[in-house]
Short mmCIF file of C-alpha atoms in Angstrom, two decimals:
data_model
loop_
_atom_site.label_atom_id
_atom_site.label_comp_id
_atom_site.label_asym_id
_atom_site.label_seq_id
_atom_site.Cartn_x
_atom_site.Cartn_y
_atom_site.Cartn_z
CA MET A 23 13.14 20.99 1.00
CA GLU A 24 12.59 17.65 2.69
CA GLU A 25 9.54 19.01 4.49
CA ARG A 26 7.96 20.13 1.24
CA GLU A 27 8.50 16.76 -0.38
CA LEU A 28 6.89 14.99 2.56
CA GLU A 29 3.92 17.34 2.58
CA SER A 30 3.26 17.04 -1.15
CA GLU A 31 3.47 13.24 -1.22
CA PRO A 32 0.12 12.55 0.55
CA GLU A 33 -1.59 14.98 -1.84
CA LYS A 34 -0.39 12.92 -4.80
CA GLN A 35 -1.83 9.76 -3.23
CA GLU A 36 -5.23 11.40 -2.68
CA GLU A 37 -5.38 12.76 -6.22
CA GLU A 38 -4.50 9.43 -7.85
CA PRO A 39 -7.67 8.22 -9.59
CA LEU A 40 -9.06 4.77 -8.87
CA SER A 41 -8.74 2.23 -11.67
CA MET A 42 -12.50 1.53 -11.38
CA ASP A 43 -15.54 3.37 -10.00
CA LEU A 44 -16.65 1.75 -6.73
CA SER A 45 -20.12 2.97 -5.84
CA GLY A 46 -21.75 1.85 -2.64
CA LEU A 47 -18.47 0.62 -1.12
CA ASN A 48 -18.73 1.33 2.60
CA GLU A 49 -15.74 3.28 3.97
CA ASP A 50 -16.35 1.88 7.47
CA ALA A 51 -16.22 -1.66 6.09
CA LEU A 52 -12.90 -0.93 4.40
CA SER A 53 -11.55 0.49 7.63
CA MET A 54 -12.63 -2.62 9.53
CA MET A 55 -10.99 -4.85 6.92
CA GLY A 56 -7.82 -2.76 6.86
CA ILE A 57 -7.67 -2.28 3.08
CA SER A 58 -7.90 0.77 0.84
CA LYS A 59 -10.33 1.67 -1.92
CA LYS A 60 -7.38 1.66 -4.32
CA GLU A 61 -6.52 -1.96 -3.43
CA VAL A 62 -10.13 -3.00 -4.07
CA ALA A 63 -10.32 -1.05 -7.35
CA ASP A 64 -7.02 -2.49 -8.61
CA ALA A 65 -7.99 -6.06 -7.69
CA LEU A 66 -11.37 -5.66 -9.37
CA ARG A 67 -9.80 -4.16 -12.52
CA THR A 68 -7.32 -7.05 -12.72
CA TRP A 69 -10.08 -9.65 -12.22
CA THR A 70 -12.33 -8.14 -14.91
CA GLN A 71 -9.49 -8.00 -17.44
CA GLU A 72 -8.46 -11.61 -16.74
CA HIS A 73 -12.04 -12.92 -17.01
CA GLY A 74 -13.26 -11.25 -20.20
CA PHE A 75 -15.04 -8.23 -18.70
CA SER A 76 -12.48 -5.61 -19.72
CA SER A 77 -15.20 -3.10 -20.70
CA ALA A 78 -16.40 -2.93 -17.07
CA THR A 79 -15.89 0.58 -15.73
CA GLY A 80 -16.80 -0.07 -12.12
CA ALA A 81 -18.89 -1.95 -9.61
CA GLN A 82 -21.94 -1.21 -7.50
CA PHE A 83 -21.46 -2.77 -4.06
CA LEU A 84 -24.51 -4.25 -2.41
CA GLU A 85 -25.55 -4.52 1.23
CA PRO A 86 -25.09 -6.35 3.55
CA MET A 87 -21.49 -7.33 4.15
CA LEU A 88 -21.11 -10.85 5.54
CA VAL A 89 -18.51 -11.31 8.28
CA ARG A 90 -17.34 -14.76 9.34
CA PHE A 91 -15.35 -14.13 12.49
CA SER A 92 -14.14 -17.73 12.80
CA GLU A 93 -12.42 -17.41 9.40
CA GLU A 94 -11.64 -13.68 9.72
CA LYS A 95 -13.38 -13.39 6.36
CA TYR A 96 -15.36 -10.44 5.03
CA SER A 97 -17.62 -10.94 2.00
CA MET A 98 -19.30 -8.28 -0.11
CA ASP A 99 -21.36 -8.69 -3.28
CA CYS A 100 -21.15 -6.29 -6.18
CA GLN A 101 -22.53 -5.94 -9.67
CA LEU A 102 -20.29 -4.87 -12.55
CA ILE A 103 -21.01 -1.56 -14.29
CA PHE A 104 -20.32 -1.24 -18.01
CA ALA A 105 -19.75 1.88 -20.09
CA ASP A 106 -22.51 2.92 -22.49
CA GLY A 107 -22.45 0.69 -25.53
CA GLY A 108 -20.71 -2.08 -23.63
CA ASN A 109 -18.41 -3.07 -26.52
CA GLY A 110 -20.49 -6.12 -27.41
CA ILE A 111 -21.52 -7.04 -23.86
CA GLN A 112 -24.54 -9.33 -23.89
CA PRO A 113 -27.51 -8.43 -21.64
CA GLU A 114 -26.83 -11.38 -19.32
CA ASP A 115 -23.23 -10.19 -18.87
CA ALA A 116 -24.47 -6.74 -17.85
CA GLN A 117 -26.03 -8.41 -14.80
CA THR A 118 -22.76 -10.02 -13.70
CA LYS A 119 -22.67 -10.31 -9.92
CA LEU A 120 -19.38 -10.90 -8.13
CA THR A 121 -18.39 -11.67 -4.57
CA MET A 122 -15.32 -10.12 -3.01
CA ASP A 123 -13.85 -12.08 -0.09
CA TYR A 124 -11.16 -10.58 2.11
CA PHE A 125 -9.25 -12.78 4.55
CA LYS A 126 -7.85 -10.31 7.04
CA GLU A 127 -5.30 -12.61 8.73
CA LYS A 128 -3.83 -13.69 5.37
CA LYS A 129 -4.26 -10.19 3.81
CA LEU A 130 -5.80 -11.97 0.83
CA LEU A 131 -8.44 -10.43 -1.43
CA GLN A 132 -10.34 -12.86 -3.69
CA ILE A 133 -12.98 -12.05 -6.28
CA HIS A 134 -15.25 -14.70 -7.82
CA LYS A 135 -18.60 -15.17 -9.55
#
């Protein structure tokens, strides 16, 4: 029984849906940073809810990724994606661009405008 439980656990993790759609997010970049897509999606969902963009359904990540080796900092830009209708989102809000900074040594993920 223990073997079955261990085998089924990774399947549950893979099937768990992300809290936001992350298009254009480079898997190799995530591997280099040492974080998961789920961590990025959860952090982005939290940020959007705390900053008045709760109708955002995802983010389109843009190239290139900036790496500052002296700070062990990785920076990626993304643009928020809103569901059809937008729940009152103004056109300028639909163009909201964010920057995600990840400090590898501190294991700190920051999102800002």
